[in-house]
CSV table of C-alpha atoms and ligand atoms in Angstrom, one decimal:
chain,number,residue,atom,x,y,z
R,266,MET,CA,141.0,127.4,111.5
R,267,PRO,CA,139.1,130.7,111.0
R,268,ASP,CA,140.8,133.8,110.2
R,269,GLU,CA,140.2,137.4,111.7
R,270,PRO,CA,137.6,138.9,112.4
R,271,VAL,CA,135.8,135.6,112.6
R,272,ALA,CA,138.4,134.1,114.9
R,273,SER,CA,137.9,136.9,117.6
R,274,ILE,CA,134.1,136.6,117.3
R,275,ILE,CA,134.4,132.6,117.9
R,276,VAL,CA,136.7,133.2,121.0
R,277,GLU,CA,134.2,135.8,122.3
R,278,ALA,CA,131.4,133.3,122.0
R,279,LEU,CA,133.4,130.2,123.5
R,280,GLU,CA,134.6,132.3,126.6
R,281,GLY,CA,131.3,133.9,126.9
R,282,PHE,CA,129.6,130.7,127.2
R,283,ALA,CA,132.3,129.2,129.4
R,284,ASP,CA,132.1,131.8,131.9
R,285,GLY,CA,128.3,132.3,131.8
R,286,ARG,CA,127.9,135.7,129.9
R,287,PHE,CA,125.8,133.7,127.6
R,288,ARG,CA,123.4,131.6,129.6
R,289,SER,CA,122.2,129.2,126.7
R,290,GLN,CA,123.2,128.2,123.2
R,291,VAL,CA,120.3,130.6,122.3
R,292,GLU,CA,122.1,133.4,123.5
R,293,VAL,CA,125.3,132.4,121.9
R,294,LYS,CA,123.3,132.3,118.6
R,295,ARG,CA,121.7,135.9,118.8
R,296,PHE,CA,125.4,137.1,119.7
R,297,LEU,CA,126.7,135.6,116.4
R,298,GLU,CA,123.6,136.9,114.5
R,299,GLY,CA,124.5,140.3,115.7
R,300,LYS,CA,128.1,140.2,114.3
R,301,PRO,CA,128.0,141.6,110.8
R,302,ASP,CA,131.4,139.7,110.1
R,303,PHE,CA,130.3,136.4,111.2
R,304,PRO,CA,129.0,134.3,108.0
R,305,LYS,CA,125.4,133.7,108.3
R,306,SER,CA,123.4,130.7,107.0
R,307,GLY,CA,121.2,132.7,104.6
R,308,PRO,CA,120.4,136.3,103.4
R,309,SER,CA,118.1,136.4,106.4
R,310,GLY,CA,121.1,136.8,108.9
R,311,TYR,CA,120.3,133.5,110.5
R,312,VAL,CA,122.7,131.2,112.2
R,313,HIS,CA,121.5,127.6,112.5
R,314,PRO,CA,121.4,126.2,116.2
R,315,SER,CA,123.2,123.0,115.0
R,316,ARG,CA,126.3,125.3,113.7
R,317,VAL,CA,126.3,126.8,117.3
R,318,LYS,CA,126.2,123.6,119.1
R,319,ASP,CA,129.0,122.3,116.4
R,320,MET,CA,131.1,125.3,117.3
R,321,LEU,CA,130.9,124.7,121.1
R,322,GLU,CA,132.0,121.1,120.9
R,323,ARG,CA,134.9,121.6,118.4
R,324,ALA,CA,138.1,120.5,120.2
R,325,VAL,CA,139.9,121.9,117.3
R,326,TYR,CA,139.5,125.5,118.7
R,327,ALA,CA,141.4,124.4,121.9
R,328,GLY,CA,144.3,123.1,119.9
R,329,CYS,CA,143.3,119.5,119.9
R,330,VAL,CA,142.5,117.0,117.0
R,331,GLU,CA,140.5,114.0,116.9
R,332,ALA,CA,139.1,111.5,114.5
R,333,PRO,CA,136.9,109.1,116.2
R,334,ASN,CA,136.1,107.2,112.9
R,335,TRP,CA,139.8,106.6,112.3
R,336,GLY,CA,140.6,105.5,115.8
R,337,VAL,CA,142.4,108.8,116.3
R,338,GLY,CA,141.5,109.9,120.0
R,339,LEU,CA,141.7,113.4,121.2
R,340,ARG,CA,145.4,114.7,121.3
R,341,ARG,CA,147.2,118.2,121.1
R,342,GLY,CA,147.5,119.2,117.3
R,343,HIS,CA,150.3,121.2,116.1
R,344,HIS,CA,148.0,124.4,115.0
R,345,GLN,CA,147.7,127.5,117.3
R,346,PRO,CA,144.7,127.2,119.7
R,347,LEU,CA,142.0,129.9,119.8
R,348,ILE,CA,141.1,129.0,123.5
R,349,SER,CA,142.6,127.1,126.4
R,350,PHE,CA,141.8,123.4,126.8
R,351,ALA,CA,140.6,124.3,130.1
R,352,THR,CA,137.9,126.8,128.5
R,353,HIS,CA,136.9,124.0,126.1
R,354,GLU,CA,136.4,121.7,129.0
R,355,ARG,CA,134.2,124.1,130.9
R,356,VAL,CA,132.2,124.6,127.7
R,357,GLN,CA,131.8,121.0,127.5
R,358,ALA,CA,130.5,120.7,131.2
R,359,ARG,CA,128.2,123.5,130.5
R,360,LEU,CA,126.7,121.6,127.5
R,361,LYS,CA,126.2,118.6,129.6
R,362,GLY,CA,124.6,120.6,132.3
R,363,THR,CA,127.2,119.6,135.0
R,364,LEU,CA,128.5,123.2,135.5
R,365,ASN,CA,126.2,126.0,136.1
R,366,ALA,CA,126.9,129.5,134.9
R,367,PRO,CA,128.0,131.9,137.8
R,368,ALA,CA,125.6,134.5,138.8
R,369,ARG,CA,125.8,137.8,136.7
R,370,LYS,CA,127.5,140.6,138.6
R,371,ASP,CA,125.1,143.3,139.2
R,372,ILE,CA,126.6,146.5,138.2
R,373,ASN,CA,124.6,149.5,138.7
R,374,GLU,CA,125.4,152.4,136.5
R,375,ASP,CA,123.2,154.7,138.5
R,376,PHE,CA,124.4,153.6,141.9
R,377,PRO,CA,128.2,152.9,141.5
R,378,LEU,CA,128.6,152.6,145.3
R,379,ARG,CA,125.9,150.0,146.1
R,380,GLY,CA,127.4,147.2,148.0
R,381,PHE,CA,130.2,149.2,149.2
R,382,VAL,CA,128.4,151.7,151.4
R,383,LEU,CA,127.8,150.1,154.6
R,384,CYS,CA,125.1,151.2,157.1
R,385,ASP,CA,126.3,153.1,160.2
R,386,ASP,CA,123.9,151.0,162.5
R,387,CYS,CA,124.0,147.6,161.4
R,388,GLY,CA,127.1,147.3,159.2
R,389,GLU,CA,125.4,145.7,156.4
R,390,PRO,CA,125.6,147.0,152.7
R,391,MET,CA,123.2,149.5,151.9
R,392,THR,CA,120.7,149.2,149.0
R,393,SER,CA,119.5,152.0,146.6
R,394,CYS,CA,116.1,153.4,145.2
R,395,TRP,CA,114.4,156.0,143.2
R,396,SER,CA,112.1,158.1,145.3
R,397,LYS,CA,109.3,160.0,143.8
R,398,GLY,CA,109.3,163.6,144.3
R,399,ARG,CA,106.7,166.1,143.0
R,400,ASN,CA,107.6,165.7,139.5
R,401,LYS,CA,110.8,163.7,139.2
R,402,LEU,CA,112.6,160.8,140.9
R,403,TYR,CA,115.3,161.2,143.2
R,404,PRO,CA,118.1,158.8,144.0
R,405,TYR,CA,118.8,157.5,147.6
R,406,TYR,CA,120.9,154.9,149.3
R,407,LEU,CA,119.1,153.3,152.2
R,408,CYS,CA,119.5,150.5,154.7
R,409,ASP,CA,117.2,147.5,154.4
R,410,THR,CA,118.0,145.4,157.1
R,411,PRO,CA,114.7,144.2,158.8
R,412,ASP,CA,115.7,144.9,162.5
R,413,CYS,CA,118.1,147.8,162.0
R,414,ALA,CA,117.4,151.1,163.8
R,415,SER,CA,118.0,153.0,160.6
R,416,LYS,CA,115.9,150.7,158.4
R,417,ARG,CA,114.4,152.6,155.4
R,418,LYS,CA,116.2,155.8,156.5
R,419,SER,CA,117.6,157.0,153.4
R,420,ILE,CA,120.6,159.1,152.4
R,421,ARG,CA,120.6,161.2,149.2
R,422,ARG,CA,122.7,159.7,146.6
R,423,ALA,CA,124.7,162.9,146.1
R,424,ASP,CA,125.7,163.2,149.8
R,425,VAL,CA,127.0,159.6,149.8
R,426,GLU,CA,128.9,160.1,146.6
R,427,ASP,CA,130.4,163.4,147.6
R,428,GLY,CA,131.5,161.9,151.0
R,429,ALA,CA,133.1,158.9,149.1
R,430,GLU,CA,134.9,161.3,146.8
R,431,ARG,CA,136.2,163.4,149.8
R,432,LEU,CA,137.5,160.2,151.4
R,433,LEU,CA,139.2,159.1,148.1
R,434,ARG,CA,140.8,162.5,147.8
R,435,GLU,CA,142.2,162.3,151.1
R,436,LEU,CA,143.6,159.0,150.5
R,437,GLN,CA,147.2,160.2,149.2
R,438,PRO,CA,149.9,158.0,150.8
R,439,ALA,CA,153.3,159.2,151.6
R,440,ASP,CA,156.4,158.3,149.2
R,441,GLN,CA,157.8,156.1,151.6
R,442,LEU,CA,154.8,154.0,152.1
R,443,LEU,CA,154.8,153.5,148.3
R,444,LYS,CA,158.5,152.3,148.4
R,445,LEU,CA,157.5,149.9,150.9
R,446,ALA,CA,154.4,148.7,149.0
R,447,LYS,CA,156.7,148.1,146.1
R,448,ALA,CA,159.1,146.0,148.1
R,449,ILE,CA,156.4,143.9,149.7
R,450,PHE,CA,154.8,143.2,146.3
R,451,THR,CA,158.1,142.3,144.9
R,452,ASP,CA,158.8,139.8,147.8
R,453,ILE,CA,155.3,138.2,147.5
R,454,TRP,CA,155.8,138.0,143.8
R,455,GLU,CA,159.0,136.1,144.2
R,456,MET,CA,157.6,133.7,146.8
R,457,ARG,CA,154.6,133.0,144.4
R,458,ARG,CA,156.9,132.4,141.5
R,459,ALA,CA,159.0,130.0,143.7
R,460,ASP,CA,155.7,128.1,144.6
R,461,ALA,CA,154.6,128.2,140.9
R,462,MET,CA,157.8,126.5,140.0
R,463,SER,CA,157.4,123.6,142.3
R,464,ALA,CA,153.9,123.4,141.3
R,465,ARG,CA,155.1,123.1,137.5
R,466,SER,CA,157.7,120.2,138.5
R,467,THR,CA,154.7,118.4,140.5
R,468,LEU,CA,152.6,118.8,137.1
R,469,GLU,CA,155.4,117.4,135.0
R,470,SER,CA,155.9,114.4,137.0
R,471,GLN,CA,152.2,113.7,136.9
R,472,LEU,CA,152.3,114.2,133.2
R,473,LYS,CA,155.2,111.6,132.9
R,474,ASP,CA,153.2,109.1,135.1
R,475,THR,CA,150.0,109.7,132.9
R,476,GLU,CA,152.2,108.7,129.8
R,477,LYS,CA,153.5,105.7,131.5
R,478,GLN,CA,150.0,104.6,132.4
R,479,ILE,CA,149.1,105.1,128.7
R,480,GLU,CA,151.9,103.0,127.3
R,481,ALA,CA,151.2,100.3,129.7
R,482,LEU,CA,147.4,100.1,128.6
R,483,GLN,CA,148.7,100.1,125.0
R,484,ASP,CA,151.2,97.2,125.7
R,485,ARG,CA,148.1,95.2,127.3
R,486,ILE,CA,145.9,95.8,124.4
R,487,MET,CA,148.5,94.1,122.2
R,488,ASN,CA,148.2,91.0,124.4
R,489,ALA,CA,144.6,91.2,124.9
R,490,SER,CA,142.3,89.2,122.7
R,491,SER,CA,138.9,89.8,124.1
R,492,PRO,CA,137.2,92.7,122.4
R,493,SER,CA,135.4,94.0,125.4
R,494,VAL,CA,138.6,94.3,127.4
R,495,ILE,CA,140.3,96.2,124.3
R,496,THR,CA,137.3,98.5,124.3
R,497,ALA,CA,137.5,99.1,128.0
R,498,TYR,CA,141.5,99.8,127.7
R,499,GLU,CA,140.8,102.1,124.7
R,500,LYS,CA,138.2,104.1,126.8
R,501,ARG,CA,140.7,104.4,129.6
R,502,ILE,CA,143.5,105.6,127.2
R,503,GLY,CA,141.0,108.3,126.0
R,504,GLU,CA,140.5,109.6,129.5
R,505,LEU,CA,144.2,109.7,130.3
R,506,GLU,CA,144.9,111.4,126.8
R,507,ARG,CA,142.4,114.1,128.0
R,508,LYS,CA,144.0,114.3,131.3
R,509,LYS,CA,147.5,114.4,129.6
R,510,ILE,CA,146.4,117.7,127.5
R,511,LYS,CA,145.2,119.2,130.6
R,512,LEU,CA,148.3,118.7,132.8
R,513,ALA,CA,150.5,120.1,129.8
R,514,GLU,CA,148.4,123.1,129.4
R,515,GLN,CA,148.7,123.5,133.2
R,516,ALA,CA,152.4,123.2,133.5
R,517,ASP,CA,152.8,125.5,130.6
R,518,SER,CA,150.9,128.3,132.2
R,519,ALA,CA,151.9,127.6,135.8
R,520,VAL,CA,155.0,130.1,135.8
R,521,PRO,CA,154.3,133.7,134.8
R,522,ASP,CA,157.0,135.6,132.9
R,523,GLN,CA,159.3,137.6,135.2
R,524,GLY,CA,158.3,140.7,133.0
R,525,ARG,CA,154.6,140.5,134.1
R,526,LEU,CA,155.8,141.8,137.6
R,527,SER,CA,155.8,145.3,136.3
R,528,ASP,CA,152.7,144.7,134.4
R,529,PHE,CA,150.9,144.3,137.6
R,530,ILE,CA,152.9,146.6,139.9
R,531,GLU,CA,152.7,149.6,138.0
R,532,PRO,CA,148.9,150.1,137.6
R,533,ALA,CA,148.6,148.9,141.5
R,534,LEU,CA,151.2,151.7,142.6
R,535,ALA,CA,149.4,154.1,140.3
R,536,PHE,CA,146.3,153.4,142.0
R,537,LEU,CA,147.7,153.6,145.6
R,538,SER,CA,149.5,156.8,144.9
R,539,SER,CA,146.0,158.4,144.0
R,540,PRO,CA,142.9,156.5,144.1
R,541,TRP,CA,140.8,159.7,143.5
R,542,ASN,CA,142.3,160.4,140.1
R,543,ILE,CA,141.6,156.7,138.8
R,544,TYR,CA,138.0,156.8,140.5
R,545,LYS,CA,137.3,160.2,138.5
R,546,THR,CA,138.4,158.9,135.2
R,547,ALA,CA,137.4,155.5,135.3
R,548,THR,CA,134.5,153.8,133.7
R,549,SER,CA,131.9,152.3,135.9
R,550,PRO,CA,133.1,148.5,136.5
R,551,LEU,CA,136.5,150.1,137.5
R,552,ARG,CA,134.8,152.6,139.5
R,553,GLU,CA,133.4,149.9,141.4
R,554,GLN,CA,136.8,148.3,142.1
R,555,CYS,CA,138.2,151.5,143.2
R,556,SER,CA,135.3,152.0,145.6
R,557,ASN,CA,136.2,148.9,147.6
R,558,TRP,CA,137.7,151.1,150.1
R,559,PRO,CA,136.6,151.2,153.9
R,560,LEU,CA,133.8,153.8,153.6
R,561,GLN,CA,131.8,152.9,156.6
R,562,SER,CA,132.4,156.2,158.1
R,563,LEU,CA,130.6,158.4,155.8
N,1689,LIG,ZN1,121.1,149.4,158.9
């Protein structure tokens, strides 16, 4: 297994390919070539395409081992995985073309409120544009709904954003409300945790079933004489082993630590207590999240 800093680069490449940040193997290759710490194939800073493919296919990064030539099918190894088995499976599905990458999120630095500001007339999200003045470009938000009374009626960006900021400044809930919010969060958390525990025991019994099925098939192989029947059993065992790894991983991560409640609740309450402070200091993607407030009445 690779050491740092190479390990982190591999994780970023694999997760990026799984979630669609990299649309193709070529994009992964370019990403790796752009990392000075990643070992290159030659002095020209080149990463061979077959190395990219090999890296994407390797189950060892998901904590599994296999040695088909030795008759050892895929199974969980004893080493620390770099990525989850679920991520590994998503990567394999994308390689086979059975899973399309999700659409890239349209994050617009120039118009952080795009998609959140709705038209007063039709209620659809407003779009944005740069409009040409005498000697420079001016930013506007505008409605682009074909049959809307306000179609193409534009509002200066500064007016929209000042209005949004004014609204956020006014959103300062009372102390009592925050206490109530905390109590509700905690209740929901406990309910979810109870659900998660019962989900985990379901997964564990499915895991036991799968193990029993594998054992039964192994017994049948012992008694079978036809090579084609044995091959069919072995193929089925391989599928069940895959399922077993997936179930075990799901069961392991089904129930979050009790300590994570405060990890979630503190930032959420900080945001509720003063959305304006967070909006003002946040970077763009977070600003977008913060602006997911009802701003129709600008
Ligand atoms: Zn409209």
